[in-house]
XYZ file of C-alpha atoms in Angstrom:
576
model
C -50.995 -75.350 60.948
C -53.211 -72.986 59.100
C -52.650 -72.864 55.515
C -51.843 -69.878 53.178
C -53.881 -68.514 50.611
C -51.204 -70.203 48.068
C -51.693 -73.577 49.070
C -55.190 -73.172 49.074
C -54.908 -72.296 45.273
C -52.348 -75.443 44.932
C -54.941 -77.794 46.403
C -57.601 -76.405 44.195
C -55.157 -76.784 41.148
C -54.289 -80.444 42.364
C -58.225 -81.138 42.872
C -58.905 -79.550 39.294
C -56.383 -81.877 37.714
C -57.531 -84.820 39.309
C -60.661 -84.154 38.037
C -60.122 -83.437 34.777
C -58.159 -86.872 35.209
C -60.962 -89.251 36.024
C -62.778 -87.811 33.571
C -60.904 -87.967 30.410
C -58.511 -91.289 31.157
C -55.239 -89.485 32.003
C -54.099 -86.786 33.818
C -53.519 -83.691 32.060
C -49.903 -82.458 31.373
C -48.736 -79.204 32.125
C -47.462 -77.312 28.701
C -43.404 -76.060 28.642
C -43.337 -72.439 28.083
C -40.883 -72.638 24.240
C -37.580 -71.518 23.920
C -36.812 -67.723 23.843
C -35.602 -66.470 20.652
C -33.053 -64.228 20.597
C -34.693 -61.242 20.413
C -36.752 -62.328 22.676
C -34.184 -63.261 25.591
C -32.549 -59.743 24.879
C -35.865 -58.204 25.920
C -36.222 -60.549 28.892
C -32.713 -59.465 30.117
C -33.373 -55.816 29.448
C -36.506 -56.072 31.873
C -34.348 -57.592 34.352
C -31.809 -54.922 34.203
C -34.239 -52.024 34.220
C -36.401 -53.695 37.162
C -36.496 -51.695 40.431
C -34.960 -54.906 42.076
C -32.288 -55.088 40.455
C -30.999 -51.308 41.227
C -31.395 -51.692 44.162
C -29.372 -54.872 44.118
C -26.359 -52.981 42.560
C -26.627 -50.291 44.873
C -25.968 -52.911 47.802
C -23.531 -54.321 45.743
C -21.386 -51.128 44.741
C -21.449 -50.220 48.287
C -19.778 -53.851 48.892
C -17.491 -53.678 46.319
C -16.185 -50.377 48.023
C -15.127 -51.805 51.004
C -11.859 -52.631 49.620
C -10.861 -49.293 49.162
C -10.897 -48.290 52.393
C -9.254 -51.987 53.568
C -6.047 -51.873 51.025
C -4.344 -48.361 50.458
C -4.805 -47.114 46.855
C -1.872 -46.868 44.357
C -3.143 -43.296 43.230
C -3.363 -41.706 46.612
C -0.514 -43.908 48.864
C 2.110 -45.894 46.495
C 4.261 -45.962 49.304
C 1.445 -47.649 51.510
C 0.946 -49.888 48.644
C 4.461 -51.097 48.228
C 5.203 -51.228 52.253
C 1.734 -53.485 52.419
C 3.107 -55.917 49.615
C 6.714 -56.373 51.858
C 4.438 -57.124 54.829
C 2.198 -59.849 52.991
C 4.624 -61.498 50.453
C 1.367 -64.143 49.397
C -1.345 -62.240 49.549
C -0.188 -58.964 48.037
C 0.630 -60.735 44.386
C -2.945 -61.678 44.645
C -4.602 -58.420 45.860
C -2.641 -56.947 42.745
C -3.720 -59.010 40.194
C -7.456 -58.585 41.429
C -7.003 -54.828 41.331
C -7.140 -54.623 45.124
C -4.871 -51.520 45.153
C -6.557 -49.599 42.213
C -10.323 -50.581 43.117
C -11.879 -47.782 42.054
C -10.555 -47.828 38.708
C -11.049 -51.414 38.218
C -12.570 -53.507 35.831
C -15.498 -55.040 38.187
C -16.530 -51.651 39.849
C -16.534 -49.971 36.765
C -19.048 -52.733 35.456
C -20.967 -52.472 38.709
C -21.089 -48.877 37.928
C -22.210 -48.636 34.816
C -24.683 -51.376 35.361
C -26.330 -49.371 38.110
C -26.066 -46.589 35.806
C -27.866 -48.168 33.190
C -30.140 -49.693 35.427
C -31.744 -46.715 36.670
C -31.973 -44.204 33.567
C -33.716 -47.693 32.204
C -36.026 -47.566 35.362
C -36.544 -44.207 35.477
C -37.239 -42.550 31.996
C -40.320 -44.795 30.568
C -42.031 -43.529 33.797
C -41.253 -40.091 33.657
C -43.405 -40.271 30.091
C -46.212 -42.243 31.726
C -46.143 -39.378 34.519
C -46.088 -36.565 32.279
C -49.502 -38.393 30.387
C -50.703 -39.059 34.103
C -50.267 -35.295 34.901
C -51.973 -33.742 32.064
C -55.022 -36.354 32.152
C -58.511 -35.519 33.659
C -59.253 -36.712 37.272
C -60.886 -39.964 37.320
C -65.005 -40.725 36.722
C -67.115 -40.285 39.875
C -68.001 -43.929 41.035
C -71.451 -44.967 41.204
C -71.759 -45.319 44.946
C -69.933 -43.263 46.570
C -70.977 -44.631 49.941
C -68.430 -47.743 49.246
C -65.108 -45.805 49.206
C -63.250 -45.771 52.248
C -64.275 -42.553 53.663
C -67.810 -40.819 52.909
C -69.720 -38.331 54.271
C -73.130 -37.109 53.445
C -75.468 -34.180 54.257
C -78.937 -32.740 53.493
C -78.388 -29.198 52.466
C -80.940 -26.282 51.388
C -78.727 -24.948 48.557
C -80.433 -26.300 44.832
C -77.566 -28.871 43.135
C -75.984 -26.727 40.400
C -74.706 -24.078 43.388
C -73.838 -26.849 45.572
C -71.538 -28.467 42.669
C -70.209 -24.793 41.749
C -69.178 -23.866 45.316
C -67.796 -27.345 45.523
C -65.205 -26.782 42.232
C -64.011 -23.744 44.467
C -63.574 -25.187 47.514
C -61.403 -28.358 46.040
C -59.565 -26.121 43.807
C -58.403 -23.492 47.138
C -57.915 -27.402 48.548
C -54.668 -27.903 45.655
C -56.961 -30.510 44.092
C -56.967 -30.439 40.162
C -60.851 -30.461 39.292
C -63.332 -30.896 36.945
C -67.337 -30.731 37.148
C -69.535 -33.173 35.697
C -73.176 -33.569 35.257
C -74.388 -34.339 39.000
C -70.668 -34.131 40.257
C -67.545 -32.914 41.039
C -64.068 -35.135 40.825
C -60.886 -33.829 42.039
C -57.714 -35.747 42.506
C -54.107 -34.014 43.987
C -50.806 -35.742 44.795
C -49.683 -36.586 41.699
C -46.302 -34.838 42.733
C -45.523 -37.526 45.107
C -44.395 -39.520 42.006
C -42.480 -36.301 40.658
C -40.862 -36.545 44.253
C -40.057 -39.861 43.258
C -38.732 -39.616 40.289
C -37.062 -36.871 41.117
C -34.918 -39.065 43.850
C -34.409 -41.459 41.027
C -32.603 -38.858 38.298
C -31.118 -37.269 40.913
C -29.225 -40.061 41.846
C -28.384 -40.620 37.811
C -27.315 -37.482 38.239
C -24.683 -37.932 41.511
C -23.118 -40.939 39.863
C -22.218 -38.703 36.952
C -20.989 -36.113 39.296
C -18.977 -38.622 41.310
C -17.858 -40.532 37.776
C -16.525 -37.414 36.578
C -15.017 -35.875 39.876
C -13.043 -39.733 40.290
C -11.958 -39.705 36.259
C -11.111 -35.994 36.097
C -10.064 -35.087 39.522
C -6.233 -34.393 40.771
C -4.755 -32.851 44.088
C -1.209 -32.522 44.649
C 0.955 -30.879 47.583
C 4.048 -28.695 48.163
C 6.148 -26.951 50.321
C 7.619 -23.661 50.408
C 9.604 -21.497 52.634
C 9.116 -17.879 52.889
C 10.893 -16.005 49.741
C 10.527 -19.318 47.810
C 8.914 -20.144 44.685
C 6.347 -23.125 43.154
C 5.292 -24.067 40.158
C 1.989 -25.770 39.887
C 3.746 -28.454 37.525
C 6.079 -29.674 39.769
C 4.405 -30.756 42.702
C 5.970 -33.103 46.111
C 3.433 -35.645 45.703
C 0.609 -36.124 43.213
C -2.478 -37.996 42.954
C -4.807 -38.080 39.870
C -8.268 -39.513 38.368
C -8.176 -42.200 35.983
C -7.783 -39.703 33.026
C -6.027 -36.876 34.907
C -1.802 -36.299 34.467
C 0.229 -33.631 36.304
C -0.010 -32.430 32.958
C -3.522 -31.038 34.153
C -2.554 -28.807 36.301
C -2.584 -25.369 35.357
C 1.165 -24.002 34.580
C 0.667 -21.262 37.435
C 4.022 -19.567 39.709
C 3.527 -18.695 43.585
C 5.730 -17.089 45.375
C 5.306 -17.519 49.185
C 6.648 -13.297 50.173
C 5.312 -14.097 53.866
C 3.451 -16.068 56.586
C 1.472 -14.232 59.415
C 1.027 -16.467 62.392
C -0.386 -16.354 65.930
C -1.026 -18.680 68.330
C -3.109 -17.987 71.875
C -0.833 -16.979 74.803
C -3.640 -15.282 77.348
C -6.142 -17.520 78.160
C -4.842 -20.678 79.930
C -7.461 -23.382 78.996
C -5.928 -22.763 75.572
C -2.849 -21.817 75.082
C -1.059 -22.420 72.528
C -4.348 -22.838 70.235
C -3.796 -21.197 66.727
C -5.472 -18.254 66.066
C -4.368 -16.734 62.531
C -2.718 -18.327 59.754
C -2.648 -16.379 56.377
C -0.058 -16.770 53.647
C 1.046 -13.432 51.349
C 1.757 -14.925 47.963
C 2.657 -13.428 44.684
C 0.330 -15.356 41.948
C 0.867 -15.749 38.283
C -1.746 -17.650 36.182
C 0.473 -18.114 33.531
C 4.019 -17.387 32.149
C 3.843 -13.894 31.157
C 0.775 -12.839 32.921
C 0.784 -9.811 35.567
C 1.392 -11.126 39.054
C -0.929 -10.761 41.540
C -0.816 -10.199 45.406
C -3.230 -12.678 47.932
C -3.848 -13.571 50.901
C -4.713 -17.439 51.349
C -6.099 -18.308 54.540
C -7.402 -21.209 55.863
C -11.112 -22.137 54.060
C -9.823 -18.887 51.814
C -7.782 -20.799 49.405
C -6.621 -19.080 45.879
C -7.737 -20.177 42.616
C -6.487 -20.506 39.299
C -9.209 -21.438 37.026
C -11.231 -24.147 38.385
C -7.986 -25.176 40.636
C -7.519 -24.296 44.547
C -4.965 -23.839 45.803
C -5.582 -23.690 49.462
C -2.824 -23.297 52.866
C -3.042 -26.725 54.621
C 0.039 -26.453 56.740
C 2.609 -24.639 57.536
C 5.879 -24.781 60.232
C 9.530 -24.048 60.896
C 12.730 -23.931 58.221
C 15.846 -24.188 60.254
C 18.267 -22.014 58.451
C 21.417 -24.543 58.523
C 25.512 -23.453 57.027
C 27.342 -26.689 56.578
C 30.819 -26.525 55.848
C 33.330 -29.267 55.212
C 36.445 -30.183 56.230
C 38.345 -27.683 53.740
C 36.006 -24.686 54.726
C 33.790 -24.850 51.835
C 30.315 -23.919 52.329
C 28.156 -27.549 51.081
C 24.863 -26.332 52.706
C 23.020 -23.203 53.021
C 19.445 -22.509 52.922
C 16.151 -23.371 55.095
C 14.999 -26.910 55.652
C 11.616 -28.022 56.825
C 10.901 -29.140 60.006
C 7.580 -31.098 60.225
C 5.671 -30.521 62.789
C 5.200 -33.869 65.230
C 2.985 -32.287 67.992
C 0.542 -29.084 68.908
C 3.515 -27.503 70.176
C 5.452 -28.336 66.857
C 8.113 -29.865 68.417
C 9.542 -30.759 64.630
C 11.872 -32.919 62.998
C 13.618 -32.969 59.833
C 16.692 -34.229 57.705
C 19.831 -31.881 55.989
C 21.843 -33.840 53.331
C 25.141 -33.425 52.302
C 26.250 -35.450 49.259
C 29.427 -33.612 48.239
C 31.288 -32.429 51.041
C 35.238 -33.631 51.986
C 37.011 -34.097 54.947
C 40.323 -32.350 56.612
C 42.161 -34.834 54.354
C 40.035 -33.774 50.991
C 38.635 -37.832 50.929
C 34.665 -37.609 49.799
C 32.202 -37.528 52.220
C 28.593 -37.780 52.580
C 26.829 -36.510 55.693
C 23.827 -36.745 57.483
C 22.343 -34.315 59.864
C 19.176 -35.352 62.035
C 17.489 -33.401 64.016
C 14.597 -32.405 66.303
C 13.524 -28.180 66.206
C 12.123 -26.969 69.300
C 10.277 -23.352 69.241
C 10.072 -23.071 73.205
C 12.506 -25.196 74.149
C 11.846 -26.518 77.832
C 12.703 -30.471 79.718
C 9.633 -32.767 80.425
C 9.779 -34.721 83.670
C 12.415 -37.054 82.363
C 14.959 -34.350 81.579
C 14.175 -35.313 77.390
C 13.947 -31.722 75.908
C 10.673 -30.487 74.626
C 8.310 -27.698 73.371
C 5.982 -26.127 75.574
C 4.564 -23.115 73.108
C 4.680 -23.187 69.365
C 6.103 -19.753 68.772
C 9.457 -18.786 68.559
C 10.241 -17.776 72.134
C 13.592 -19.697 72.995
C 14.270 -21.863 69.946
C 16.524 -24.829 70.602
C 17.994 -27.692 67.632
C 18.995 -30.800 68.668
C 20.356 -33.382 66.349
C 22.945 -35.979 65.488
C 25.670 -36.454 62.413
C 26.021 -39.317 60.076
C 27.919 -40.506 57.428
C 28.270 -43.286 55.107
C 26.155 -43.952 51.599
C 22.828 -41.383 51.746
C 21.384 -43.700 48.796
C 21.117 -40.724 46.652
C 22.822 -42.403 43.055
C 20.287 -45.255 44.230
C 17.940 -44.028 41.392
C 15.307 -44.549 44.162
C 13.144 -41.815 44.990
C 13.987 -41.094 48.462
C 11.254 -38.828 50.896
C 13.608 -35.668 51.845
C 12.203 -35.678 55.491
C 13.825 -39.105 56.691
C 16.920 -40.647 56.918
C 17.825 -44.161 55.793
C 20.954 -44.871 58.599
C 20.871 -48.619 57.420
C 24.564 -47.792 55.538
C 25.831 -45.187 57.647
C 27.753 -44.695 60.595
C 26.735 -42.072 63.186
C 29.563 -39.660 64.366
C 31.418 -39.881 67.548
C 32.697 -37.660 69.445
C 36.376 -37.801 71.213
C 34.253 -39.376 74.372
C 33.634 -42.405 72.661
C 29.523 -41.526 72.790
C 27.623 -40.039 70.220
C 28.103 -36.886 68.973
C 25.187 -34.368 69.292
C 24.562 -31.023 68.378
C 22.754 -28.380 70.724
C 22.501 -25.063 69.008
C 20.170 -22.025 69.002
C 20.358 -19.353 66.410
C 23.698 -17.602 65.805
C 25.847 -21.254 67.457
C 28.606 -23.033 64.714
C 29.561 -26.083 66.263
C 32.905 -28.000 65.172
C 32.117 -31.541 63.970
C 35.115 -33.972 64.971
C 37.403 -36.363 63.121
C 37.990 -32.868 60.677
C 34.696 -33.548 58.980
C 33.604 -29.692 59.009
C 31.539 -27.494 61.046
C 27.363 -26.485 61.093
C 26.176 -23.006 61.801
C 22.245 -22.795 63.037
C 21.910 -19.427 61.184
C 18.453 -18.589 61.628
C 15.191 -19.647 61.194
C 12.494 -19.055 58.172
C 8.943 -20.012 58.175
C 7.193 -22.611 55.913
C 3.492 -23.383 54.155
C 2.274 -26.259 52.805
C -0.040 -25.767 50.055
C -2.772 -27.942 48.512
C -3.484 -28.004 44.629
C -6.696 -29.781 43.883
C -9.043 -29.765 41.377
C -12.438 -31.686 42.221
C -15.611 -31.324 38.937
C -18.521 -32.302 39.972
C -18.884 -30.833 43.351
C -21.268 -28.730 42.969
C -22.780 -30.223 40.928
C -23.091 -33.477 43.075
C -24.353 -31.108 46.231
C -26.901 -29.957 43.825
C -28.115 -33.238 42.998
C -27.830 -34.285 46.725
C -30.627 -31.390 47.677
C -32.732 -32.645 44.744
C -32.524 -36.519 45.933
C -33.460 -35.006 49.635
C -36.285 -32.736 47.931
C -37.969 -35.812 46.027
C -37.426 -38.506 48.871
C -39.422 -35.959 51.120
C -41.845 -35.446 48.521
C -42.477 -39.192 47.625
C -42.475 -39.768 51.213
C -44.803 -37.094 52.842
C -46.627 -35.433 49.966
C -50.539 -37.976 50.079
C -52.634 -39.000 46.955
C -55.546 -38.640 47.507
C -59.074 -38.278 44.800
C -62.140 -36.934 46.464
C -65.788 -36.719 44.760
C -68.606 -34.442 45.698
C -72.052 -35.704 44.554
C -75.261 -33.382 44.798
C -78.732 -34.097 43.886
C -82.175 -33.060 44.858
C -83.512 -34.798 48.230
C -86.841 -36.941 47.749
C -89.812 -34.498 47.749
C -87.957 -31.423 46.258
C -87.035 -30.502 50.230
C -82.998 -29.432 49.826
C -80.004 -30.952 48.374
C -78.603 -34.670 49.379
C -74.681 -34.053 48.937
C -72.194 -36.881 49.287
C -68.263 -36.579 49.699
C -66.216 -39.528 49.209
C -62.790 -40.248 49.354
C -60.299 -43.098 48.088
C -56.406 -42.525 49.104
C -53.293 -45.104 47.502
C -52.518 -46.898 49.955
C -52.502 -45.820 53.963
C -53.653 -42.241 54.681
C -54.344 -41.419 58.454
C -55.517 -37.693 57.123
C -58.241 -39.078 54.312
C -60.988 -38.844 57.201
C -60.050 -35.180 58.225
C -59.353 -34.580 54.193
C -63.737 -35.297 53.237
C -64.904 -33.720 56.571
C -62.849 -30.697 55.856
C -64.254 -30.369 51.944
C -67.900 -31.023 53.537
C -67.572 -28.488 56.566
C -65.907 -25.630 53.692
C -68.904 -26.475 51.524
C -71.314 -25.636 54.146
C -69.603 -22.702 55.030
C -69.237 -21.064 51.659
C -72.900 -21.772 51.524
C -73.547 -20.080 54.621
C -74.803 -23.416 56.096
C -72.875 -24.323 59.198
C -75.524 -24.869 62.024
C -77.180 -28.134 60.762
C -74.232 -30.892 61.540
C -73.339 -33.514 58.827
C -75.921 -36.834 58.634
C -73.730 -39.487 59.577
C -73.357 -42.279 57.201
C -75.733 -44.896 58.131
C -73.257 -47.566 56.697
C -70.136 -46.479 58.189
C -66.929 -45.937 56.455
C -65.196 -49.657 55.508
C -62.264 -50.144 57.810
C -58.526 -49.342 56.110
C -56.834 -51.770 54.141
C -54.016 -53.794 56.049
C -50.762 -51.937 57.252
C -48.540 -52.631 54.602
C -50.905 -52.901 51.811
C -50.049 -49.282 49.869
C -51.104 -50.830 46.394
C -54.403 -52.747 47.242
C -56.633 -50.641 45.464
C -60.191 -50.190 45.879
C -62.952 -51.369 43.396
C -65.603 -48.793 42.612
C -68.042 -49.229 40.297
C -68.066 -46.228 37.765
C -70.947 -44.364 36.373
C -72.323 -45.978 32.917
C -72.192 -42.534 30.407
């Protein structure tokens, strides 16, 4: 097996020790490095932290540590997800809680990871944005002795005397975007610094995204609600809420909408889609604050309102059956719309009334329980189950059944208004012995039995969901996005290159010998074309371009290895 340049150097160290063995009586001992003082190990730990490595270690490792977040649901966005996944794994969930599993983003260890990485790269970055602000306002580099050593050189006789040749030189590398300066006998010019700009760039931009994201997941806060037409939020008192780690409902802006109308269409022409929404807009009567002047918009979908810095943008919207319940004594217990959710394309939608305080025929308390299914275009499917077949209003149709029994509601549990927990009630029967059903389009009252009351399908109102969210740091973190994207194509693309144009008087007095040399960092399949272009402009500008270029006798040195970007050339350097 062939060995590797670092066994070689073992073998030599072995051999060397040996040596030095024979010679003085004993084989020498290798010294132990002394104890770090404090100071000292807080330096060496510093280093470690600020080290390239080790950002890009907690980069991998934040992007780990975010996989639970996705995997468990999130007490902040699904508490009801949370508590259903704890019933459903009695031993693990304990666990998962006490290790912050459901509030992972919040948590102790991805905070840390956080602000390590955090720390980590303003540590890498800012000591060499100073070293390339020094490195950008510093001369080019000396022109090396032999310039027939660098990796690419070119050389031609020429009939122009040496101080023209150097002058028309200085032009041509500065129309080139090289940063020059003339010497005695030479020329140096070096460009590319701003592929390290491009890096660094990448670098604080990406400071600057986790501060973005930090902010928009500490400060952030969306809630939802609905409202039927005519009705009224408040931007306090939301359905559902879910906030940063430092954001309340308290946050959100004390605004009143009033939802005055909802303009709908759907497509009924063309037949590959009909039935395909094509307007939704919501009228609404906006108030910023108490006491403020209303004022009338439109919010549309990707047109949301705004209060402040908060949207308020339509995200849904549906049916509100219009359902009278009366009880058993005649008394009116229900009246008003109820949202139907929508279940498919065709919003074929289903929702919940509850009664808590209605009475029989004999005056005896009684709660009841209406669920049902609201059809726009009620049709049949294939197996005679009744369906929509167009999401407008062309026959509507509601379908439902009647419970009764205990609706939970002096529980003290929160309870979600669109389902109904039948667990403790009974469902109504009708003098057939089979369950009792109601079929009623607008204008029907239908008679419950066993004197429980009646329920009148009075009409039918429209609803909209609205979404109330307030995101900092969005634009902000787009920004920095196009500024990481900017500087990795920079760092990536942009070469660095240094190029030096010797000129001196041929042997004899007969013309000008000029030399062009090159040196790139690293890998750079455009150096060659990069010293031939600089020598064909210079013969141009001096009106020299029928003689062709004396090759190099030598030859250019072949690249350094693939892979090798920070070998760097040795080239001896003029003595002053």
């Amino acid at each position: 097996m062939a060995r590797t340049d670092e066994t070689h150097l073992d073998d030599l160290r072995d051999a060397y020790r040996d040596e030095a063995g024979r010679e003085g009586g004993r084989r020498p001992q290798r010294e132990l490095a002394s104890e770090m003082k404090p100071l000292e190990f807080l330096r060496y730990c510093w280093r470690q932290l600020t080290s390239m490595r080790t950002a890009l270690f907690l980069l991998m490792l934040l992007a780990v540590a975010a996989v639970p977040g996705s995997t468990f649901p999130q007490e902040n966005n699904d508490p009801s997800g949370v508590a259903t996944w704890i019933d459903d794994h009695p031993t693990a969930g304990p666990w998962v809680e006490r290790l912050q599993g459901f509030h992972v983003y919040s948590s102790v260890w991805f905070s840390a990871i956080y602000l390590l990485l955090f720390i980590s790269l303003i540590g890498c970055v800012l000591p060499r944005v100073s070293v390339h602000w020094r490195s950008l306002r510093s001369k080019p580099p000396r022109t090396p002795a032999r310039l027939d050593r660098l990796p690419e050189h070119r050389e031609a006789t020429l009939a122009t005397p040496p101080a023209e040749v150097l002058e028309v030189a200085r032009t041509v590398l500065a129309k080139r975007h090289f940063r020059v300066e003339r010497r005695d006998g030479s020329v140096a010019a070096e460009k590319g610094h701003h592929r390290e700009s491009g890096n660094l760039l990448f670098h604080l931009s990406l400071v600057g995204l986790l501060i973005a994201i930090a902010s928009s997941s500490l400060f952030s806060y969306a809630g939802q609600r609905i409202v039927t037409t005519g009705g009224t939020m408040v931007g306090t008192q939301l359905d559902s809420f879910s906030g940063g780690t430092w954001s309340t409902i308290d946050d959100v802006p004390p605004f009143t909408l009033k939802l005055d109308s909802m303009d709908v269409a759907f497509e009924a022409q063309q037949t590959s889609q009909i039935g395909e929404p094509r307007r939704f807009a919501a009228s609404v009567e906006l108030t910023d604050e108490p006491g403020d002047t209303p004022r009338r918009e439109t919010i549309k979908v990707n047109h949301p309102g705004k209060v402040g810095h908060t949207q308020i943008s339509l995200s849904g919207n549906g049916y509100a059956p219009v359902v009278v319940v009366r009880d058993g004594q005649g008394n009116v217990v229900q009246d008003g719309a109820t949202p139907f959710l929508p279940q498919t394309s065709n919003y074929d939608s289903t929702g919940v009334v509850k009664v808590p305080d209605a009475v029989d025929a004999d005056g005896k308390p009684v709660q009841l329980g209406i669920q049902g299914v609201f059809l726009p275009t009620a049709t049949t499917n294939a197996a005679g189950e009744p369906i929509s077949a167009f999401p407008d209003t062309a026959s509507p149709l509601l379908v439902a059944r009647v419970w009764t029994g205990d609706l939970g509601l002096g529980d003290g549990v929160a309870q979600n208004v669109y389902t109904l927990d039948t667990s403790r009630m009974t469902q109504v029967q009708g003098t057939d012995g089979q369950a009792f059903a109601l079929t009623m389009k607008p204008g029907d009252t239908v008679q419950l039995p066993n004197g429980l009351g009646s329920v009148e399908f009075a009409g039918i109102e429209r609803f909209a969901s609205f979404d109330v969210r307030y995101t900092p740091g969005q634009t902000a973190a787009l920004v920095f996005a196009l500024l990481a994207t900017t500087g990795l194509v920079l760092s990536l693309f942009l070469p660095r290159r240094r190029v030096w144009v010797k000129a001196a008087a041929a042997a004899g007095g007969a013309g000008t010998v000029v030399q062009v040399g090159g040196l790139a960092r690293g890998n750079d399949a455009g150096l060659a074309e990069e010293v031939e272009g600089v020598l064909r402009r210079l013969r141009e500008s001096l009106g020299e371009t029928d003689a062709e270029p004396e090759p190099d006798p030598g030859g250019s040195p072949p690249p350094p290895a693939v892979g090798d970007h920070e070998q760097s050339v040795h080239v001896p350097e003029e003595r002053p």
